[in-house]
Short mmCIF file of C-alpha atoms in Angstrom, two decimals:
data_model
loop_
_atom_site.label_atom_id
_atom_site.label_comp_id
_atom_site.label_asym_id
_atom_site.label_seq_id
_atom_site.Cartn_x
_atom_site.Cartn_y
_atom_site.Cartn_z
CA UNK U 897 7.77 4.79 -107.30
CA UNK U 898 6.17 2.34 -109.26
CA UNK U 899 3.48 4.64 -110.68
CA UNK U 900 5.70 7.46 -111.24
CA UNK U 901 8.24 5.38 -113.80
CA UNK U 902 4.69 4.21 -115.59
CA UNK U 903 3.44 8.32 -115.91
CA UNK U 904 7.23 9.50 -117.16
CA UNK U 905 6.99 6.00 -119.61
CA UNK U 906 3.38 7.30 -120.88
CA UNK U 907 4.81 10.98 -121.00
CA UNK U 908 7.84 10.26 -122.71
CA UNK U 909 5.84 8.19 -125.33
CA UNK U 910 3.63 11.00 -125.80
CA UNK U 911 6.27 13.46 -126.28
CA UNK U 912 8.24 10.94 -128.59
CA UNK U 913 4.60 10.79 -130.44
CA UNK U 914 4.50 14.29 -130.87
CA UNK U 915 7.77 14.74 -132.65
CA UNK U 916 7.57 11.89 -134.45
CA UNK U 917 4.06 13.32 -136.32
CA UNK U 918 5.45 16.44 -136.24
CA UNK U 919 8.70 15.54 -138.15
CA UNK U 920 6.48 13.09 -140.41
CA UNK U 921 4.27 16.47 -141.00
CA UNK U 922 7.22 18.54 -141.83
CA UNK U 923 8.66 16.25 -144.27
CA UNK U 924 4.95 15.80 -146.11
CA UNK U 925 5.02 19.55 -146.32
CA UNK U 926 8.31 20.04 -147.65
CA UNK U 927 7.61 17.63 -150.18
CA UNK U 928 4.26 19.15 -151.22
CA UNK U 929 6.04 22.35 -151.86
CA UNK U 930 8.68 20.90 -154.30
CA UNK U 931 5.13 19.11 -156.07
CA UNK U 932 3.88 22.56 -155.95
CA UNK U 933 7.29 24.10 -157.32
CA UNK U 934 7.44 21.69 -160.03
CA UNK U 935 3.69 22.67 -160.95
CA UNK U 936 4.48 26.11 -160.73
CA UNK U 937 7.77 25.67 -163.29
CA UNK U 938 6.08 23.73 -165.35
CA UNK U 939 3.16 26.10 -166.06
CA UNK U 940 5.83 28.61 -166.51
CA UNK U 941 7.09 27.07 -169.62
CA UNK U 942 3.19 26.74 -171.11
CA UNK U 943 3.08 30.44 -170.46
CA UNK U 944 6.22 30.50 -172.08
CA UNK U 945 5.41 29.12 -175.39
CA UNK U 946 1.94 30.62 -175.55
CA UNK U 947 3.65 34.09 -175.75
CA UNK U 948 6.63 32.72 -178.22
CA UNK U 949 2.88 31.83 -180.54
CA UNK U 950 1.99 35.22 -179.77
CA UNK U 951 4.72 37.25 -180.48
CA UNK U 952 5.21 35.24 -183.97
CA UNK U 953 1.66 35.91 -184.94
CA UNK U 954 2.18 39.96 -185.51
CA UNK U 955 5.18 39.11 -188.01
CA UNK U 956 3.13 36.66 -189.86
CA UNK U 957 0.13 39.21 -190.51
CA UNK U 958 2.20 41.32 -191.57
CA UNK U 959 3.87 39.52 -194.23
CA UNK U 960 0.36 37.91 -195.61
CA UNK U 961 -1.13 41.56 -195.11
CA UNK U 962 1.87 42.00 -198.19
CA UNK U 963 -0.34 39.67 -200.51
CA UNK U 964 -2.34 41.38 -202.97
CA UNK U 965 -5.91 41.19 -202.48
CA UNK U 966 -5.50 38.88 -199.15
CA UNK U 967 -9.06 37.94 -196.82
CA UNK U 968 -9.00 41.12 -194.20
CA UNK U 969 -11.62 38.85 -191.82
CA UNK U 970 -9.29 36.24 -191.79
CA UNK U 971 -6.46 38.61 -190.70
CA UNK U 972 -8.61 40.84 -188.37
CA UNK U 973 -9.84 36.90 -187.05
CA UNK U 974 -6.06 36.31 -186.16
CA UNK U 975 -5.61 40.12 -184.76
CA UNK U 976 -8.24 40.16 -182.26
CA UNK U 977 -7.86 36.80 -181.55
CA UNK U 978 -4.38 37.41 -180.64
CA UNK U 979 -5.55 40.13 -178.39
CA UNK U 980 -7.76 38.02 -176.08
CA UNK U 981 -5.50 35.51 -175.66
CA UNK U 982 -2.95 38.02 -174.81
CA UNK U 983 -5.12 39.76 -172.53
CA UNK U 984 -6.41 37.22 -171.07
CA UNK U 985 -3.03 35.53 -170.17
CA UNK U 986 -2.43 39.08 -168.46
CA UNK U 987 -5.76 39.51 -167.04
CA UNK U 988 -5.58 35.87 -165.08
CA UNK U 989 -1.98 35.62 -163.74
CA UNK U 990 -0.49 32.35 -161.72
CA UNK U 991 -3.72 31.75 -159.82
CA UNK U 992 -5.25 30.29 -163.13
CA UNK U 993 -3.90 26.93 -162.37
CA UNK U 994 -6.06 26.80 -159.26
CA UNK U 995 -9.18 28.40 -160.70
CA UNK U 996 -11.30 25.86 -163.02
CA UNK U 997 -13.19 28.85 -164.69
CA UNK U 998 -10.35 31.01 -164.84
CA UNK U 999 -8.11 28.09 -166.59
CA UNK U 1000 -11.71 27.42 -168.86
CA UNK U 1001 -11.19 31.09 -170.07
CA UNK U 1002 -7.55 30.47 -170.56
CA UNK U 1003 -7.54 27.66 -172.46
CA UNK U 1004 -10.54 28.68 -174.55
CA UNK U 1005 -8.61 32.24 -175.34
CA UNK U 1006 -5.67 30.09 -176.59
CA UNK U 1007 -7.73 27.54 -178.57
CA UNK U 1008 -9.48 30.82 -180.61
CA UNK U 1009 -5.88 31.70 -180.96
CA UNK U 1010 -5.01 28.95 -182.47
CA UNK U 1011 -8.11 28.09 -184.62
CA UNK U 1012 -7.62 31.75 -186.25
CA UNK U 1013 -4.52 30.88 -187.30
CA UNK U 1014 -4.83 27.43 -188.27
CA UNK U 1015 -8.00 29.47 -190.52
CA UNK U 1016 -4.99 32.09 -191.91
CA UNK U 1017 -2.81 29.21 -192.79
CA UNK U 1018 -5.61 27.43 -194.78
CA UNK U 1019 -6.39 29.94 -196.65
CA UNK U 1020 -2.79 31.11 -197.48
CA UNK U 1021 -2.86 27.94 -199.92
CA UNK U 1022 -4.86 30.27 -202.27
CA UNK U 1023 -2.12 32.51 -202.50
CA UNK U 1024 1.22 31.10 -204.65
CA UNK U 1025 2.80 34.63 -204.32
CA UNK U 1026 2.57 33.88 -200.17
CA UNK U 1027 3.41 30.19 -200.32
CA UNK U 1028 7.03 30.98 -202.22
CA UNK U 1029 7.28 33.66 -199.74
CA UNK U 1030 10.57 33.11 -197.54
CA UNK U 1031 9.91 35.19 -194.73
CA UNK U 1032 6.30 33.58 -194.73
CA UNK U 1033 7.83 30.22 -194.86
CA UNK U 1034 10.40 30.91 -192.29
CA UNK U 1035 7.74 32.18 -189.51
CA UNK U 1036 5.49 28.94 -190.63
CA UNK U 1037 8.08 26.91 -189.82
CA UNK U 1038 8.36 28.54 -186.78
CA UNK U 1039 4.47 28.65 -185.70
CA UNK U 1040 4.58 25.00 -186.41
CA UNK U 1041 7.92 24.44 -183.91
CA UNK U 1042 5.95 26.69 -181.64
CA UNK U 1043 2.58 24.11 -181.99
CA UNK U 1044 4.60 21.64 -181.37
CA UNK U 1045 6.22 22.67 -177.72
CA UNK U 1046 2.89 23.82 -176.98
CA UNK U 1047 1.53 20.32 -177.22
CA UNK U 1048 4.84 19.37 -174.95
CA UNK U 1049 4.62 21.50 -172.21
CA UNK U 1050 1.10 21.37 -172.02
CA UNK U 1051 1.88 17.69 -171.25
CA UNK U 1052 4.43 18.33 -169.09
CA UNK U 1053 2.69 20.65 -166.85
CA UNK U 1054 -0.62 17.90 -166.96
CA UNK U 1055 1.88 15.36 -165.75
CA UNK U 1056 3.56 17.32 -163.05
CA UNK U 1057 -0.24 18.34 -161.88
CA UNK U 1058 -1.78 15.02 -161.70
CA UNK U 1059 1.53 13.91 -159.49
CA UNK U 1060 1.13 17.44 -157.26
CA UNK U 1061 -2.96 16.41 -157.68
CA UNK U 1062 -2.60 12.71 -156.35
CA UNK U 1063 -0.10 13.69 -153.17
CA UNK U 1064 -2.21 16.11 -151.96
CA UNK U 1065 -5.09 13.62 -151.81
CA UNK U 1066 -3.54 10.71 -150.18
CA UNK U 1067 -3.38 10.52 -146.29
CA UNK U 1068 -1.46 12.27 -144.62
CA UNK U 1069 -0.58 14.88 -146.80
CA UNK U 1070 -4.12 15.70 -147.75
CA UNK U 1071 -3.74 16.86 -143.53
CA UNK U 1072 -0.69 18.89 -144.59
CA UNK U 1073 -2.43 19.96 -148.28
CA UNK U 1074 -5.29 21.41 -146.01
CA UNK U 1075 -3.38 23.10 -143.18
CA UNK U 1076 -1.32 24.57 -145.93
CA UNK U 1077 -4.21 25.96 -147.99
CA UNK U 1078 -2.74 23.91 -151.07
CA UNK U 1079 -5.54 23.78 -153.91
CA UNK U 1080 -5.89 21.07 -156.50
CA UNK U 1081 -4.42 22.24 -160.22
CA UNK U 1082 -5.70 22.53 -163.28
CA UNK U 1083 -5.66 20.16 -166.33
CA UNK U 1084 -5.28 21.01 -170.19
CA UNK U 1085 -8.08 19.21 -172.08
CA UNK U 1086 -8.54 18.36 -175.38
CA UNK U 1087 -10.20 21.16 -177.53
CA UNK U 1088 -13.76 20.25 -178.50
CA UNK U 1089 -13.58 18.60 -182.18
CA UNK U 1090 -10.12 17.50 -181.36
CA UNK U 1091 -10.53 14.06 -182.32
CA UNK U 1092 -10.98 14.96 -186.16
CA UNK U 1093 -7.98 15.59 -187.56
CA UNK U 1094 -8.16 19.10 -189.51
CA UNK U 1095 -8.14 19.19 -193.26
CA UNK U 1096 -4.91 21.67 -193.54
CA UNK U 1097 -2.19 20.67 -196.15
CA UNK U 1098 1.02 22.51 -196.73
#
């Protein structure tokens, strides 16, 4: 009698076991997918305001392509390098974020982008006629807006990663991160030269 209470203790503290890792593994799971969600939002809004920059830049050649005797290789600079990054952002889909050399080729498309038109807007300064330009002004002001929630939602989205990045590493979720084929994410870096601030004045 004795020995039978002891087994039906031990199984009943096994089965208790069970449930309790199994409950503790549903919850890490659960919250791994709201990290991921999060990640996945977040990225959405980079994507976001990559495509606001690239839907501005077609108006803006445009209206410098108005200016009398403007730079064609600047312009055909911005053009293609417009087409890359949009290509590119098409080309690579959601998976990017989990793909170092796919996010590499992302981020390097966008940072062409955005040296080709930080090149345009330099060399607009030689042209008064474009400078006192109101539609050029308005879609500067714009670009600039745009720069600016670029730089924010890159952030964001790094911030969001790092917290999805650190859960998934810790124990036990890294158990959970496994089992549920989760993949570390991506970071935005710093373009190279970065650190210099760029000789542009407006």
């Amino acid at each position: 009698m004795r020995m039978r209470s002891l087994a039906g203790i031990v199984i009943l503290v096994i089965v208790l076991g069970l449930l309790g890792c199994g409950a503790l593994g549903c919850s890490a799971y659960n919250q791994l997918v709201g990290l991921e969600e999060q990640v996945n939002a977040a990225w959405g809004q980079v994507d976001n305001v990559y495509q606001r920059r690239a839907d501005l830049v077609p108006n803006l050649v445009e209206t410098v392509k108005g200016a009398a005797n403007f730079e064609r290789q600047t312009l055909t600079a911005v053009i293609e390098a417009r087409a890359k990054a949009t290509q590119v952002q098409a080309t690579l889909g959601t998976d990017v974020i989990e793909d170092p050399q796919a996010f590499a080729r992302f981020q390097k498309a966008q940072g062409e982008l955005g040296g080709a038109l930080s090149r345009l807007l330099v060399t607009v300064e030689q042209y008064p006629e474009l400078k006192a330009n109101q539609n050029f002004l308005a879609l500067q002001a714009q670009l600039e807006g745009t720069e600016n929630r670029i730089a924010v939602e890159r952030r964001n989205y790094n911030d969001v990663a790092r917290g999805f990045n650190t859960r998934i590493r810790q124990f036990p979720q890294n158990l959970v991160a496994s089992l549920g084929h989760m993949q570390k994410k991506q970071y935005f870096e710093a373009q190279q030269g970065a650190e210099q601030a760029p000789k542009v004045q407006f």
